[in-house]
Amino acid sequence: MSESVSRLAPASFPDIPPIAGVQLATYAAGIKYESRPDLFLASLAEGTSVAAAFTSSKCPSAPVEWCRRILNQGNRTARALVCNSGNANAFTGAAGTASATLTAEVVARSLGVDAERVFLASTGVIGEPLPDDILSDSLPALVDNLGVASAEAWVEAAGAICTTDTFSKGSAARINSTAAHIAGIAKGSGMIAPDMATMLAFVFTDLAVAPEILQSCLSTSVAASFNCITVDSDTSTSDTVLLFATGEQIDDEISSPTDSRLDEFQGALDSVLLDLAHQVVRDGEGATKFVQVTVTGAESDESAHNIARSIAESPLVSTALAAEDANWGRIVMAVGKAGERADRDRLSIWIGDELVAAGGAQHRDYSEPRATQHLKQDEIELRVDVGIGTGAATVWTCDLTHGYIEINAGYRS
């Protein structure tokens, strides 16, 4: 984890409550990083439901393939989650599969559970085999470190999964009609794009939720959070979101889509995932601006999303934002290249509250100094109304600075 914290970081790590049925552990195995934990373990109560979302990459990591396989076999309960940082265990062939199997089996044996109930994640450098000798020695010690999911344990867990992150990411919410909570940690800083990112997110609740309901809730939340962020348009091999419901606090299971508690649970989950997604963008490699791009008046919500993504992923737009340059012609360019229906003469563009362009030309009252003043803030809003329909979407991104190049030019060193 970087020693220089992003200026967009939250003031502090949140005070995350214990989640009944969850124990946490970290361990400094030395897989890549010296003198910092790089292994994370969550031990989960018997009967814990699991839901998942994974990368859209056609070159997924061995841990992603492991998790997909056991889920596709019909396993919808979990007993443990193991994550290492510093090595993605991606594009590592048969050796990567063997390392994933080794990890699951060693942890399963140490916990006395079925290896098919152990979920895996890895993040870091692609193409380098995991050191199996280190794993064999370190994983039993990791299990020995298990303890209560205290506030301090959440901080340590969030730090153990980081790579180029400049701060640890966590979020929590209470489900007010019950005594249950939702808690989550995430990592991510670069190789971030919609349809997941170089990011991991692990979320836990002590509510009892049937697996099919849990999966539906997670899919809804991911669509509005992690699939609406981008830093550099690159999609990772390792993106994983896992949601676990232990049922240890409230064992009256939510098993019907008409359950009166479901809306509140969905709202709490949406809040936690969006918070984590925003923190990932705020930690974008080299970022100095947190940018919200909102598109309205499109042919459909999907069309609006694609236009917003085109704006957010444009290097020309992102570098203009880094320079605090109100070069709104680059926004026009990004709308036009999105491949979605648009009408130049119906298009309206705002930078903050400043109406920049409308009716196919610069607005007569446009003030570049006012627009530039907005761009000097840490948080920027760009708005576009396409003027042809009712579709709307929001995507969050950051600016593109020299810092991004410096971080990624030396990532493996």
Short mmCIF file of C-alpha atoms in Angstrom, two decimals:
data_model
loop_
_atom_site.label_atom_id
_atom_site.label_comp_id
_atom_site.label_asym_id
_atom_site.label_seq_id
_atom_site.Cartn_x
_atom_site.Cartn_y
_atom_site.Cartn_z
CA MET A 1 0.00 0.00 0.00
CA SER A 2 1.31 3.43 -0.95
CA GLU A 3 2.72 5.68 1.76
CA SER A 4 1.17 8.77 0.14
CA VAL A 5 -2.57 8.84 0.83
CA SER A 6 -4.93 10.14 -1.86
CA ARG A 7 -6.19 13.62 -1.11
CA LEU A 8 -9.67 12.32 -1.98
CA ALA A 9 -9.57 9.70 0.79
CA PRO A 10 -12.18 9.66 3.58
CA ALA A 11 -11.08 11.31 6.81
CA SER A 12 -10.83 7.95 8.57
CA PHE A 13 -11.64 4.26 8.29
CA PRO A 14 -15.18 3.62 9.54
CA ASP A 15 -15.93 1.95 12.85
CA ILE A 16 -17.21 -1.39 11.53
CA PRO A 17 -19.20 -3.52 14.01
CA PRO A 18 -18.72 -7.25 14.55
CA ILE A 19 -20.79 -9.50 12.32
CA ALA A 20 -22.13 -12.54 14.15
CA GLY A 21 -20.80 -15.72 12.59
CA VAL A 22 -17.66 -14.09 11.14
CA GLN A 23 -14.10 -14.41 12.46
CA LEU A 24 -11.17 -12.62 10.83
CA ALA A 25 -7.42 -13.14 10.53
CA THR A 26 -4.46 -11.63 8.69
CA TYR A 27 -0.87 -12.80 8.29
CA ALA A 28 2.37 -11.45 6.81
CA ALA A 29 3.46 -14.27 4.52
CA GLY A 30 5.93 -12.27 2.41
CA ILE A 31 4.38 -13.24 -0.93
CA LYS A 32 5.44 -9.85 -2.34
CA TYR A 33 5.36 -7.24 0.40
CA GLU A 34 7.75 -7.04 3.34
CA SER A 35 6.61 -6.35 6.89
CA ARG A 36 2.89 -6.09 6.16
CA PRO A 37 0.02 -8.61 6.15
CA ASP A 38 -0.72 -10.03 2.70
CA LEU A 39 -3.06 -12.89 3.62
CA PHE A 40 -6.66 -12.42 4.79
CA LEU A 41 -9.08 -15.05 6.09
CA ALA A 42 -12.72 -14.88 7.08
CA SER A 43 -14.12 -17.94 8.82
CA LEU A 44 -17.89 -18.26 8.43
CA ALA A 45 -20.58 -20.01 10.45
CA GLU A 46 -22.13 -23.25 9.25
CA GLY A 47 -24.97 -22.57 6.80
CA THR A 48 -23.68 -19.19 5.59
CA SER A 49 -25.28 -18.27 2.24
CA VAL A 50 -23.06 -16.87 -0.52
CA ALA A 51 -23.61 -14.73 -3.62
CA ALA A 52 -21.02 -13.58 -6.12
CA ALA A 53 -20.15 -11.39 -9.09
CA PHE A 54 -16.98 -11.78 -11.12
CA THR A 55 -14.91 -10.16 -13.83
CA SER A 56 -16.10 -10.14 -17.44
CA SER A 57 -12.50 -10.79 -18.55
CA LYS A 58 -11.98 -13.76 -20.86
CA CYS A 59 -8.66 -14.39 -19.09
CA PRO A 60 -9.86 -14.89 -15.50
CA SER A 61 -7.57 -15.79 -12.61
CA ALA A 62 -7.39 -19.22 -11.03
CA PRO A 63 -9.28 -18.07 -7.90
CA VAL A 64 -12.12 -16.69 -10.06
CA GLU A 65 -12.32 -20.02 -11.88
CA TRP A 66 -12.27 -21.90 -8.55
CA CYS A 67 -15.17 -19.86 -7.18
CA ARG A 68 -17.18 -20.09 -10.38
CA ARG A 69 -16.73 -23.85 -10.50
CA ILE A 70 -17.98 -24.53 -7.00
CA LEU A 71 -20.90 -22.13 -7.46
CA ASN A 72 -21.82 -23.72 -10.79
CA GLN A 73 -21.87 -27.10 -9.08
CA GLY A 74 -24.74 -25.83 -6.96
CA ASN A 75 -22.80 -24.90 -3.82
CA ARG A 76 -24.48 -21.86 -2.29
CA THR A 77 -23.01 -22.02 1.20
CA ALA A 78 -19.57 -20.97 2.43
CA ARG A 79 -17.34 -21.69 5.43
CA ALA A 80 -14.32 -19.53 4.61
CA LEU A 81 -12.86 -16.85 2.37
CA VAL A 82 -9.11 -16.57 1.70
CA CYS A 83 -7.43 -13.71 -0.13
CA ASN A 84 -3.80 -12.92 -0.87
CA SER A 85 -2.36 -9.66 -2.17
CA GLY A 86 0.76 -9.09 -4.25
CA ASN A 87 0.11 -11.91 -6.73
CA ALA A 88 -3.01 -12.26 -8.90
CA ASN A 89 -2.50 -15.98 -9.62
CA ALA A 90 -3.69 -15.15 -13.13
CA PHE A 91 -2.34 -16.50 -16.42
CA THR A 92 -0.40 -19.07 -14.43
CA GLY A 93 -1.73 -22.23 -16.13
CA ALA A 94 -1.88 -25.54 -14.32
CA ALA A 95 0.39 -24.21 -11.58
CA GLY A 96 -2.18 -21.53 -10.77
CA THR A 97 -4.97 -24.08 -10.52
CA ALA A 98 -2.79 -26.20 -8.24
CA SER A 99 -2.04 -23.19 -6.01
CA ALA A 100 -5.73 -22.37 -5.71
CA THR A 101 -6.51 -25.98 -4.82
CA LEU A 102 -3.66 -26.05 -2.30
CA THR A 103 -4.92 -22.87 -0.63
CA ALA A 104 -8.48 -24.17 -0.29
CA GLU A 105 -7.38 -27.60 0.94
CA VAL A 106 -4.90 -26.35 3.54
CA VAL A 107 -7.40 -23.87 4.99
CA ALA A 108 -10.21 -26.44 4.87
CA ARG A 109 -8.09 -28.99 6.68
CA SER A 110 -7.06 -26.45 9.34
CA LEU A 111 -10.68 -25.40 9.91
CA GLY A 112 -12.16 -28.89 9.61
CA VAL A 113 -14.46 -27.94 6.73
CA ASP A 114 -15.04 -29.01 3.12
CA ALA A 115 -12.62 -27.41 0.63
CA GLU A 116 -15.58 -26.83 -1.71
CA ARG A 117 -16.89 -24.37 0.88
CA VAL A 118 -13.70 -22.27 0.81
CA PHE A 119 -13.84 -19.24 -1.50
CA LEU A 120 -10.69 -17.65 -2.91
CA ALA A 121 -9.45 -14.32 -4.26
CA SER A 122 -6.04 -13.03 -5.30
CA THR A 123 -4.81 -9.61 -6.42
CA GLY A 124 -1.47 -8.33 -7.66
CA VAL A 125 0.93 -9.05 -10.50
CA ILE A 126 -0.34 -11.17 -13.41
CA GLY A 127 1.70 -14.08 -14.78
CA GLU A 128 3.81 -14.95 -11.75
CA PRO A 129 3.22 -18.29 -9.99
CA LEU A 130 2.25 -18.18 -6.33
CA PRO A 131 5.00 -19.53 -4.02
CA ASP A 132 3.36 -22.75 -2.82
CA ASP A 133 6.02 -23.34 -0.16
CA ILE A 134 5.15 -19.99 1.44
CA LEU A 135 1.44 -20.80 1.26
CA SER A 136 1.90 -24.23 2.86
CA ASP A 137 3.76 -22.67 5.79
CA SER A 138 1.66 -19.52 6.16
CA LEU A 139 -1.93 -20.69 5.77
CA PRO A 140 -2.03 -22.75 9.02
CA ALA A 141 -0.56 -19.74 10.86
CA LEU A 142 -3.24 -17.56 9.26
CA VAL A 143 -5.93 -19.87 10.64
CA ASP A 144 -4.29 -19.73 14.07
CA ASN A 145 -4.73 -15.94 14.04
CA LEU A 146 -8.53 -16.10 13.77
CA GLY A 147 -10.41 -13.92 16.20
CA VAL A 148 -13.48 -11.76 16.71
CA ALA A 149 -14.38 -9.41 13.84
CA SER A 150 -13.58 -6.35 15.95
CA ALA A 151 -13.18 -2.82 14.63
CA GLU A 152 -9.40 -3.30 14.70
CA ALA A 153 -9.66 -6.63 12.88
CA TRP A 154 -11.64 -5.00 10.06
CA VAL A 155 -8.92 -2.36 9.65
CA GLU A 156 -6.23 -5.05 9.45
CA ALA A 157 -8.29 -7.12 6.99
CA ALA A 158 -8.88 -4.16 4.70
CA GLY A 159 -5.16 -3.39 4.70
CA ALA A 160 -4.11 -6.96 3.96
CA ILE A 161 -5.93 -7.06 0.60
CA CYS A 162 -4.42 -3.80 -0.73
CA THR A 163 -1.89 -3.48 -3.57
CA THR A 164 -1.34 0.03 -5.00
CA ASP A 165 -4.15 1.41 -2.83
CA THR A 166 -3.26 4.49 -0.81
CA PHE A 167 -5.88 3.83 1.87
CA SER A 168 -7.89 0.92 3.23
CA LYS A 169 -11.56 0.82 2.27
CA GLY A 170 -14.46 -0.18 4.48
CA SER A 171 -18.15 0.51 4.96
CA ALA A 172 -21.03 -0.65 7.14
CA ALA A 173 -24.75 -0.17 7.61
CA ARG A 174 -27.36 -1.22 10.15
CA ILE A 175 -30.58 -2.90 9.10
CA ASN A 176 -32.77 -0.82 11.39
CA SER A 177 -35.78 -3.12 11.67
CA THR A 178 -33.51 -5.86 13.01
CA ALA A 179 -30.35 -6.14 15.07
CA ALA A 180 -28.42 -7.15 11.96
CA HIS A 181 -25.65 -5.28 10.14
CA ILE A 182 -23.86 -5.30 6.80
CA ALA A 183 -20.09 -4.76 6.71
CA GLY A 184 -17.73 -4.70 3.77
CA ILE A 185 -14.12 -4.13 2.76
CA ALA A 186 -12.72 -3.52 -0.70
CA LYS A 187 -9.50 -2.87 -2.58
CA GLY A 188 -8.92 -1.15 -5.87
CA SER A 189 -6.97 1.74 -7.33
CA GLY A 190 -6.05 1.00 -10.95
CA MET A 191 -7.24 -1.23 -13.81
CA ILE A 192 -10.74 -0.11 -12.86
CA ALA A 193 -13.59 -0.17 -15.38
CA PRO A 194 -17.32 -0.99 -15.54
CA ASP A 195 -18.25 -4.68 -15.58
CA MET A 196 -16.07 -4.86 -12.48
CA ALA A 197 -12.54 -3.65 -12.05
CA THR A 198 -9.13 -4.54 -10.51
CA MET A 199 -11.07 -4.61 -7.36
CA LEU A 200 -12.13 -7.03 -4.70
CA ALA A 201 -15.04 -6.52 -2.35
CA PHE A 202 -16.05 -8.81 0.49
CA VAL A 203 -19.35 -8.07 2.20
CA PHE A 204 -20.90 -9.78 5.21
CA THR A 205 -24.27 -9.67 6.97
CA ASP A 206 -25.54 -11.57 10.01
CA LEU A 207 -29.05 -11.58 8.58
CA ALA A 208 -30.34 -14.92 7.23
CA VAL A 209 -30.99 -14.65 3.50
CA ALA A 210 -31.72 -17.51 1.11
CA PRO A 211 -28.98 -17.87 -1.55
CA GLU A 212 -31.21 -17.08 -4.54
CA ILE A 213 -32.52 -13.92 -2.84
CA LEU A 214 -28.99 -12.97 -1.80
CA GLN A 215 -27.77 -13.34 -5.39
CA SER A 216 -30.59 -11.19 -6.74
CA CYS A 217 -29.84 -8.46 -4.20
CA LEU A 218 -26.12 -8.52 -4.98
CA SER A 219 -26.66 -8.38 -8.74
CA THR A 220 -28.90 -5.34 -8.31
CA SER A 221 -26.37 -3.56 -6.09
CA VAL A 222 -23.35 -4.35 -8.29
CA ALA A 223 -25.14 -2.99 -11.36
CA ALA A 224 -25.57 0.39 -9.67
CA SER A 225 -22.17 0.58 -7.98
CA PHE A 226 -19.10 -1.40 -9.10
CA ASN A 227 -20.40 -1.55 -12.67
CA CYS A 228 -20.72 2.26 -12.71
CA ILE A 229 -17.12 3.18 -11.91
CA THR A 230 -14.05 3.57 -14.08
CA VAL A 231 -10.52 4.85 -13.59
CA ASP A 232 -8.69 3.81 -16.75
CA SER A 233 -11.13 1.66 -18.80
CA ASP A 234 -9.15 -1.53 -18.11
CA THR A 235 -10.91 -4.65 -16.79
CA SER A 236 -8.93 -6.99 -14.57
CA THR A 237 -8.52 -10.76 -14.54
CA SER A 238 -9.39 -10.96 -10.87
CA ASP A 239 -12.46 -8.83 -10.10
CA THR A 240 -14.57 -10.44 -7.41
CA VAL A 241 -17.44 -9.40 -5.19
CA LEU A 242 -18.56 -11.93 -2.59
CA LEU A 243 -21.52 -11.46 -0.26
CA PHE A 244 -22.03 -13.73 2.72
CA ALA A 245 -25.10 -14.01 4.99
CA THR A 246 -24.40 -15.94 8.19
CA GLY A 247 -27.90 -15.85 9.74
CA GLU A 248 -26.31 -15.78 13.19
CA GLN A 249 -28.01 -12.60 14.39
CA ILE A 250 -31.44 -13.00 12.78
CA ASP A 251 -32.12 -16.64 11.87
CA ASP A 252 -35.62 -16.05 10.46
CA GLU A 253 -34.54 -16.40 6.84
CA ILE A 254 -35.56 -14.01 4.10
CA SER A 255 -36.61 -16.54 1.48
CA SER A 256 -39.32 -14.73 -0.47
CA PRO A 257 -39.07 -11.67 -2.74
CA THR A 258 -42.18 -10.34 -0.99
CA ASP A 259 -40.60 -10.42 2.48
CA SER A 260 -41.21 -7.04 4.12
CA ARG A 261 -37.58 -6.86 5.30
CA LEU A 262 -36.13 -7.22 1.81
CA ASP A 263 -36.39 -3.57 0.76
CA GLU A 264 -34.49 -2.43 3.83
CA PHE A 265 -31.81 -5.06 3.31
CA GLN A 266 -31.46 -4.07 -0.35
CA GLY A 267 -31.18 -0.41 0.61
CA ALA A 268 -28.47 -1.12 3.19
CA LEU A 269 -26.56 -3.30 0.73
CA ASP A 270 -26.84 -0.64 -1.99
CA SER A 271 -25.45 1.95 0.44
CA VAL A 272 -22.43 -0.17 1.43
CA LEU A 273 -21.50 -1.20 -2.11
CA LEU A 274 -21.86 2.32 -3.52
CA ASP A 275 -19.74 3.71 -0.69
CA LEU A 276 -17.03 1.13 -1.39
CA ALA A 277 -17.21 1.78 -5.14
CA HIS A 278 -16.81 5.53 -4.60
CA GLN A 279 -13.81 4.90 -2.34
CA VAL A 280 -12.18 2.87 -5.12
CA VAL A 281 -12.57 5.83 -7.51
CA ARG A 282 -11.30 8.25 -4.86
CA ASP A 283 -8.18 6.08 -4.70
CA GLY A 284 -7.71 6.00 -8.48
CA GLU A 285 -4.01 5.85 -9.22
CA GLY A 286 -2.71 9.42 -9.27
CA ALA A 287 -6.22 10.88 -8.91
CA THR A 288 -6.78 14.46 -7.80
CA LYS A 289 -10.47 14.81 -8.83
CA PHE A 290 -13.56 12.72 -8.02
CA VAL A 291 -15.83 13.06 -11.05
CA GLN A 292 -19.54 12.32 -11.41
CA VAL A 293 -20.81 12.03 -14.99
CA THR A 294 -24.60 12.10 -15.36
CA VAL A 295 -26.40 11.59 -18.66
CA THR A 296 -30.14 12.20 -19.08
CA GLY A 297 -32.52 12.40 -22.03
CA ALA A 298 -31.03 9.35 -23.77
CA GLU A 299 -32.89 6.73 -25.80
CA SER A 300 -32.70 4.26 -22.87
CA ASP A 301 -30.94 3.81 -19.54
CA GLU A 302 -28.45 1.50 -21.25
CA SER A 303 -27.74 4.13 -23.89
CA ALA A 304 -27.27 6.77 -21.19
CA HIS A 305 -24.85 4.46 -19.37
CA ASN A 306 -22.81 3.90 -22.53
CA ILE A 307 -22.59 7.64 -23.21
CA ALA A 308 -21.61 8.39 -19.61
CA ARG A 309 -18.99 5.67 -19.77
CA SER A 310 -17.63 7.08 -23.04
CA ILE A 311 -17.17 10.48 -21.37
CA ALA A 312 -15.69 9.02 -18.19
CA GLU A 313 -13.23 6.78 -20.04
CA SER A 314 -11.98 9.38 -22.50
CA PRO A 315 -8.27 10.14 -21.89
CA LEU A 316 -8.83 13.57 -23.45
CA VAL A 317 -11.64 14.39 -21.03
CA SER A 318 -9.73 12.96 -18.06
CA THR A 319 -6.54 14.89 -18.79
CA ALA A 320 -8.49 18.12 -19.31
CA LEU A 321 -10.02 17.63 -15.87
CA ALA A 322 -6.56 17.06 -14.40
CA ALA A 323 -5.46 20.37 -15.93
CA GLU A 324 -8.66 22.13 -14.76
CA ASP A 325 -9.25 23.03 -18.40
CA ALA A 326 -12.90 23.62 -19.38
CA ASN A 327 -12.36 22.16 -22.85
CA TRP A 328 -15.97 21.10 -23.31
CA GLY A 329 -15.42 20.14 -26.94
CA ARG A 330 -13.87 16.94 -25.59
CA ILE A 331 -17.20 16.08 -23.94
CA VAL A 332 -18.96 16.59 -27.28
CA MET A 333 -16.39 14.27 -28.86
CA ALA A 334 -17.00 11.59 -26.23
CA VAL A 335 -20.78 11.75 -26.69
CA GLY A 336 -20.38 11.45 -30.44
CA LYS A 337 -18.06 8.42 -30.31
CA ALA A 338 -20.24 6.45 -27.88
CA GLY A 339 -22.14 4.78 -30.70
CA GLU A 340 -25.49 5.70 -29.19
CA ARG A 341 -28.30 7.74 -30.69
CA ALA A 342 -27.71 11.47 -30.18
CA ASP A 343 -28.71 14.72 -31.88
CA ARG A 344 -26.12 17.48 -31.88
CA ASP A 345 -28.81 20.21 -31.97
CA ARG A 346 -30.64 18.79 -28.92
CA LEU A 347 -27.56 18.26 -26.79
CA SER A 348 -27.00 20.25 -23.59
CA ILE A 349 -23.79 20.17 -21.50
CA TRP A 350 -23.10 21.45 -17.99
CA ILE A 351 -19.84 21.74 -16.04
CA GLY A 352 -21.11 21.96 -12.49
CA ASP A 353 -24.06 24.38 -12.64
CA GLU A 354 -22.66 26.21 -15.67
CA LEU A 355 -24.63 25.57 -18.87
CA VAL A 356 -21.87 25.27 -21.43
CA ALA A 357 -23.59 24.32 -24.66
CA ALA A 358 -27.13 23.89 -26.00
CA GLY A 359 -28.87 23.82 -29.35
CA GLY A 360 -25.77 22.74 -31.24
CA ALA A 361 -23.55 25.61 -30.08
CA GLN A 362 -21.91 27.24 -27.08
CA HIS A 363 -24.58 28.76 -24.83
CA ARG A 364 -24.79 32.53 -25.12
CA ASP A 365 -24.39 33.06 -21.35
CA TYR A 366 -21.55 30.56 -20.91
CA SER A 367 -18.74 31.76 -18.65
CA GLU A 368 -15.50 29.81 -18.95
CA PRO A 369 -14.12 31.36 -15.73
CA ARG A 370 -17.14 30.02 -13.82
CA ALA A 371 -16.71 26.57 -15.39
CA THR A 372 -13.00 26.62 -14.61
CA GLN A 373 -13.70 27.56 -11.00
CA HIS A 374 -15.83 24.42 -10.68
CA LEU A 375 -13.00 22.31 -12.12
CA LYS A 376 -10.65 23.59 -9.41
CA GLN A 377 -12.65 21.70 -6.78
CA ASP A 378 -11.79 18.16 -5.67
CA GLU A 379 -15.27 16.96 -6.63
CA ILE A 380 -16.52 17.66 -10.16
CA GLU A 381 -19.87 17.12 -11.83
CA LEU A 382 -20.36 16.84 -15.59
CA ARG A 383 -23.89 16.62 -16.97
CA VAL A 384 -25.18 15.92 -20.45
CA ASP A 385 -28.79 15.87 -21.62
CA VAL A 386 -29.13 14.10 -24.96
CA GLY A 387 -32.60 15.51 -25.55
CA ILE A 388 -34.22 12.53 -27.30
CA GLY A 389 -35.69 10.28 -24.59
CA THR A 390 -35.99 9.49 -20.89
CA GLY A 391 -32.93 7.29 -20.34
CA ALA A 392 -30.61 8.27 -17.50
CA ALA A 393 -27.42 6.97 -15.88
CA THR A 394 -24.53 8.08 -13.68
CA VAL A 395 -20.92 6.90 -13.82
CA TRP A 396 -18.12 7.89 -11.45
CA THR A 397 -14.50 8.35 -12.44
CA CYS A 398 -11.39 10.41 -11.67
CA ASP A 399 -8.92 12.52 -13.60
CA LEU A 400 -5.85 11.15 -15.38
CA THR A 401 -2.56 12.61 -14.16
CA HIS A 402 1.19 12.04 -14.43
CA GLY A 403 0.85 10.10 -11.18
CA TYR A 404 -1.01 7.31 -12.95
CA ILE A 405 1.89 6.84 -15.37
CA GLU A 406 4.48 6.88 -12.59
CA ILE A 407 2.63 4.29 -10.51
CA ASN A 408 2.04 1.88 -13.40
CA ALA A 409 5.43 2.33 -15.05
CA GLY A 410 7.04 0.93 -11.91
CA TYR A 411 4.29 -1.44 -10.70
CA ARG A 412 6.41 -4.62 -10.72
CA SER A 413 9.52 -3.01 -9.21
#
